[in-house]
Coordinates of N, CA, C and O in Angstrom, one line a residue:
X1 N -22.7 -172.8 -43.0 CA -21.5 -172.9 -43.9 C -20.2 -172.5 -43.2 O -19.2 -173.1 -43.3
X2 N -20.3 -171.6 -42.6 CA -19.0 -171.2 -41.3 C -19.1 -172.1 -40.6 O -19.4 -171.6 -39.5
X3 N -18.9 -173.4 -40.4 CA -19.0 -174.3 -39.4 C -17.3 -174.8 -40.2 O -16.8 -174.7 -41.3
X4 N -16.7 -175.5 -38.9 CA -15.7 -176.6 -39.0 C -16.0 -177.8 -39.9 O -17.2 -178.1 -39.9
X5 N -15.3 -178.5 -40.5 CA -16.1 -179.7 -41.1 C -15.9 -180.8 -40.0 O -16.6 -181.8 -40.3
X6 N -15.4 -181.0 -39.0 CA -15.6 -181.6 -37.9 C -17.0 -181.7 -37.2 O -17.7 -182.6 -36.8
X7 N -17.1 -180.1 -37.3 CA -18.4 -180.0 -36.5 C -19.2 -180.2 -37.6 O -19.6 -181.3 -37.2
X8 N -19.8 -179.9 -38.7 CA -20.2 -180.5 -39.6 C -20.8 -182.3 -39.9 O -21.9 -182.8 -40.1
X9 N -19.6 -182.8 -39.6 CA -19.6 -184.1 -39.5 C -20.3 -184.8 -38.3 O -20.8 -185.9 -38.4
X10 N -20.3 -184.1 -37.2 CA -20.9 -184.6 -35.7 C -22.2 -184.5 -36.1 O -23.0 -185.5 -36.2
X11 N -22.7 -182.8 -36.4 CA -24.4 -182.3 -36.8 C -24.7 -183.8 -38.1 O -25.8 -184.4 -37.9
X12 N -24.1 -184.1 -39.0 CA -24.8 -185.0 -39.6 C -24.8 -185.8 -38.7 O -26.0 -185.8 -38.3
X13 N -24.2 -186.6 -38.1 CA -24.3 -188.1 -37.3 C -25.5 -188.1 -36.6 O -26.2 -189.1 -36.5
X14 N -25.7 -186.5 -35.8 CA -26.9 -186.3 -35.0 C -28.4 -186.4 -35.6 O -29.4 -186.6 -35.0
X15 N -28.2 -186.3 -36.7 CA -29.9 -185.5 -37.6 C -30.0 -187.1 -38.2 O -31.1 -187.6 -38.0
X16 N -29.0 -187.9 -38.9 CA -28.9 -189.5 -39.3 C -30.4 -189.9 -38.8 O -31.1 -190.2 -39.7
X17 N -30.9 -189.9 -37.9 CA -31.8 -190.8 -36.9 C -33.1 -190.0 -37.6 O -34.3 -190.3 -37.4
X18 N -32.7 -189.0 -38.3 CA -34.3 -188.4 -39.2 C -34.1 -188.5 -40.6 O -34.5 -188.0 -41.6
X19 N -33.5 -189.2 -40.4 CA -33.3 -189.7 -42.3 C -33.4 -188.6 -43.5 O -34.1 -188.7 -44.5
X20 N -32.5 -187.3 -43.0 CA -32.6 -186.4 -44.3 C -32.5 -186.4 -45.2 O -31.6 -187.2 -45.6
X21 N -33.0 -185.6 -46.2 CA -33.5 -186.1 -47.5 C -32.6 -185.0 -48.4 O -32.5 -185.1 -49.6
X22 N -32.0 -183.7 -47.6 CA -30.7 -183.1 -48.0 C -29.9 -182.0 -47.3 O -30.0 -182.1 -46.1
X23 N -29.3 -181.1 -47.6 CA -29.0 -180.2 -46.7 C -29.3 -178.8 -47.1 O -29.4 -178.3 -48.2
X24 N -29.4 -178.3 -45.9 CA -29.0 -176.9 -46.3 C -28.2 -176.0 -45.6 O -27.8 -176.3 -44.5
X25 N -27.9 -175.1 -46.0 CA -26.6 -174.3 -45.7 C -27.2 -173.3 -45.2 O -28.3 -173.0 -45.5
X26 N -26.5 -172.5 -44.3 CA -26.9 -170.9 -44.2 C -25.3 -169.9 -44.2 O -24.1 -170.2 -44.4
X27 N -25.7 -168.8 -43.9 CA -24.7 -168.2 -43.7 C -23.5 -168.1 -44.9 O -22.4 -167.9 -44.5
X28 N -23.6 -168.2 -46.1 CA -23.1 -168.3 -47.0 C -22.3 -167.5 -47.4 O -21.1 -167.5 -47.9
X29 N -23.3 -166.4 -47.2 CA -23.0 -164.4 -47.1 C -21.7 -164.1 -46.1 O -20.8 -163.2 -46.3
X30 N -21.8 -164.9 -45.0 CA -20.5 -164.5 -44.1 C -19.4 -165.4 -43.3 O -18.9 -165.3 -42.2
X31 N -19.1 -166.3 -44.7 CA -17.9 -167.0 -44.7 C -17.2 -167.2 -45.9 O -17.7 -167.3 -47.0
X32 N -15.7 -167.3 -45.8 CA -15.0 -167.1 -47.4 C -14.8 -168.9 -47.3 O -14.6 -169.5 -48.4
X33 N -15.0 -169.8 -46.0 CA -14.7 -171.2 -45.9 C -15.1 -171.8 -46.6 O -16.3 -171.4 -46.5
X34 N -15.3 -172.9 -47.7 CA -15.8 -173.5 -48.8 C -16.1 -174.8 -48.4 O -17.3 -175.2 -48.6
X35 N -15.1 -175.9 -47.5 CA -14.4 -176.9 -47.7 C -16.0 -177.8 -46.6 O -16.4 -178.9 -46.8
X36 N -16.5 -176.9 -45.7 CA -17.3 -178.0 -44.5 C -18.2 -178.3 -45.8 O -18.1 -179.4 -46.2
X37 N -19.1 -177.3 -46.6 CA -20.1 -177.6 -47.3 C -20.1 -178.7 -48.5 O -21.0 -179.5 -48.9
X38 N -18.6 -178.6 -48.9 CA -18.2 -179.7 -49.9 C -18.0 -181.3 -49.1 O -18.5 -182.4 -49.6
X39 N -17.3 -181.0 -47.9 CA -17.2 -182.4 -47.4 C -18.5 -182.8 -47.0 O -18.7 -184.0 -46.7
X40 N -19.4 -182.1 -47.0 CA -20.6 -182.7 -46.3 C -21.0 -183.3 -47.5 O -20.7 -184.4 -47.8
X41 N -21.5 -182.6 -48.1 CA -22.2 -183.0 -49.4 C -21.3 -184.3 -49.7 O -21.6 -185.1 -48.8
X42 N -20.7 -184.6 -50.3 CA -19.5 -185.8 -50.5 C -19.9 -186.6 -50.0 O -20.5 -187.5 -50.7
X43 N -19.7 -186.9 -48.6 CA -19.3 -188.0 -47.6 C -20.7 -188.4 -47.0 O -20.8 -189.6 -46.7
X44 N -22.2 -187.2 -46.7 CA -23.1 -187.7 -46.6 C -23.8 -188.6 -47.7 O -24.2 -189.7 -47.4
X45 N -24.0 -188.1 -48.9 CA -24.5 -188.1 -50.3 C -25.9 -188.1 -50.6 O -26.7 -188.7 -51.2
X46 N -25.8 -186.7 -49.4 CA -27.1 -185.8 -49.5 C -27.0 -185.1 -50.3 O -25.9 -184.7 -50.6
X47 N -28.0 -184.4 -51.1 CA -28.1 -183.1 -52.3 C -28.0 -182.1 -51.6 O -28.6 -182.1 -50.6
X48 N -27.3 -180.8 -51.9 CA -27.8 -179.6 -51.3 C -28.6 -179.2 -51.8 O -28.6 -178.9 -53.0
X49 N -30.1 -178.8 -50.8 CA -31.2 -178.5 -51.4 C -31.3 -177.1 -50.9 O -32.1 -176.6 -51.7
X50 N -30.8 -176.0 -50.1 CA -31.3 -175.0 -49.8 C -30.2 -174.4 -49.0 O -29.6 -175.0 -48.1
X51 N -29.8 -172.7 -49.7 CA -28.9 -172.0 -49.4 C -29.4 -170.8 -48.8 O -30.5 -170.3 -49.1
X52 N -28.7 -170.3 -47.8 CA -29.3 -169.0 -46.9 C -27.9 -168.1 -47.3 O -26.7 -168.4 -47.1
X53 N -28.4 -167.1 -48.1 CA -27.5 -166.1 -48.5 C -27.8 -165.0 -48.0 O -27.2 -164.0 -48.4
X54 N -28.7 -164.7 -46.8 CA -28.7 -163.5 -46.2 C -28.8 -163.4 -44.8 O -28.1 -164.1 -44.1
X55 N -29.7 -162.5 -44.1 CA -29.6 -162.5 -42.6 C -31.3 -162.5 -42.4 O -31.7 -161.8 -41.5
X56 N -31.9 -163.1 -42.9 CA -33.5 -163.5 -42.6 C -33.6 -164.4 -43.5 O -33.2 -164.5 -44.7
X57 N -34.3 -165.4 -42.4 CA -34.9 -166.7 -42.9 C -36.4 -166.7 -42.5 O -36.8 -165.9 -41.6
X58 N -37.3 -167.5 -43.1 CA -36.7 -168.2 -44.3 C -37.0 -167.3 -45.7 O -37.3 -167.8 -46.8
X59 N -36.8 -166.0 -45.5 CA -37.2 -165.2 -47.0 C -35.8 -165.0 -47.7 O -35.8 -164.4 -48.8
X60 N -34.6 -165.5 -47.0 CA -33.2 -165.4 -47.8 C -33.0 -166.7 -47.9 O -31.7 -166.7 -47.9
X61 N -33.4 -168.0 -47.9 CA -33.6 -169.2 -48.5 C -33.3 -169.8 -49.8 O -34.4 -170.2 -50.1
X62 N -32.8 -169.9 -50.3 CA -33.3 -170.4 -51.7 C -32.5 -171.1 -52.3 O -31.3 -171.0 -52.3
X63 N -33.3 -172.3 -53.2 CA -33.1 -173.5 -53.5 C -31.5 -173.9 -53.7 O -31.0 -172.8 -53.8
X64 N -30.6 -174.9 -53.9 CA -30.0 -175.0 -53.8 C -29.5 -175.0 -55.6 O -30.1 -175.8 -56.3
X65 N -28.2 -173.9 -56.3 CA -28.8 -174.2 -57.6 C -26.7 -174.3 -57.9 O -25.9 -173.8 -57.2
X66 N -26.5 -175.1 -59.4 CA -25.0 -174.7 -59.5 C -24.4 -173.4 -59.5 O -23.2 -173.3 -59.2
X67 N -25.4 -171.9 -59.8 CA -24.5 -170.9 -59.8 C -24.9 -170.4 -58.8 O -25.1 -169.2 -58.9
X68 N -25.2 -170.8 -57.6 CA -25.3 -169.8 -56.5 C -23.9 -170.8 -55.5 O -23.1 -170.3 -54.7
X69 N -24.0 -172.3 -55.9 CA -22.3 -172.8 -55.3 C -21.8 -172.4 -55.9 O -21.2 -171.6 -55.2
X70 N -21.2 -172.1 -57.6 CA -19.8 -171.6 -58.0 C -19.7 -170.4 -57.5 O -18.5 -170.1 -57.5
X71 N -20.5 -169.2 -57.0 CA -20.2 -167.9 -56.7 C -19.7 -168.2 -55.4 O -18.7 -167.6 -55.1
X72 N -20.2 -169.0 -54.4 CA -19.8 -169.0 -53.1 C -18.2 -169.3 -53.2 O -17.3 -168.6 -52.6
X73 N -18.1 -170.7 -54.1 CA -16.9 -171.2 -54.0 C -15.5 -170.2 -54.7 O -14.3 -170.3 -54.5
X74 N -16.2 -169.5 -55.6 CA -14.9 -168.4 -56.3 C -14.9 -167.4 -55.2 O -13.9 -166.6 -55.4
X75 N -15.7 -167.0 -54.0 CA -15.5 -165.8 -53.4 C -14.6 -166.0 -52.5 O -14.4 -165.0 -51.9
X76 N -13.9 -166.8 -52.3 CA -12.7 -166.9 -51.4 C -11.3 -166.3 -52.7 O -10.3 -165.6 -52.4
X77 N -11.9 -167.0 -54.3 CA -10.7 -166.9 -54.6 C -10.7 -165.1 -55.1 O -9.7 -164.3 -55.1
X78 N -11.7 -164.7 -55.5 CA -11.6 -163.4 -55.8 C -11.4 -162.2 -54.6 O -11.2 -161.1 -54.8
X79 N -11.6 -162.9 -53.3 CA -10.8 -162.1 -52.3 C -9.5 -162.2 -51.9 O -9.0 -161.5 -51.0
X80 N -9.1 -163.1 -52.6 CA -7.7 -163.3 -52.3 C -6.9 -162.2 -53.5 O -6.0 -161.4 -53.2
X81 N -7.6 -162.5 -54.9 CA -7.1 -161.7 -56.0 C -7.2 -160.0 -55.5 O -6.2 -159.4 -55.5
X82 N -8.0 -159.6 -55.2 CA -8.4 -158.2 -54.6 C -7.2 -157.8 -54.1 O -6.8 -156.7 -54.4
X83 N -6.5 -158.8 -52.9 CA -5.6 -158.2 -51.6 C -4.1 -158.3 -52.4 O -3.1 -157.7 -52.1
X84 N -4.4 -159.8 -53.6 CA -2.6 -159.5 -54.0 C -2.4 -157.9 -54.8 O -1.3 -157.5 -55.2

């Protein structure tokens, strides 16, 4: 999930030739970046099937669900609210 959506975009082009069936994210826990995970999802129109919210895999894994994206996606904004 801390990745560039550039680099994002290349890693799909590469994996293409195994016909994935969706994505998964890691690192979720240590980026406020939102935007590579959204463009992927989008522009692949792959499902996100599996979120890594901690620092061991695969026992911090888990399935890909809407409130575990809205928390990721508000933690940029409620770190911002914090600092104003």
């Amino acid at each position: 999930a801390a990745m560039r959506s550039a680099d994002i975009e290349r890693m799909l082009g590469n994996w293409r030739a195994f016909a994935p069936q969706g994505l998964i994210f890691t690192h979720l826990d240590e980026t406020a970046a939102t935007g590579g995970v959204l463009t992927a999802a989008l522009r692949s129109s792959l499902p996100l099937s599996y979120f890594g919210t901690g620092q061991s895999v695969p026992e911090d894994l888990e399935p890909a669900s809407p409130e575990i994206l809205l928390a990721f996606l508000e933690k940029p904004l409620a770190a911002r609210s914090a600092a104003a």
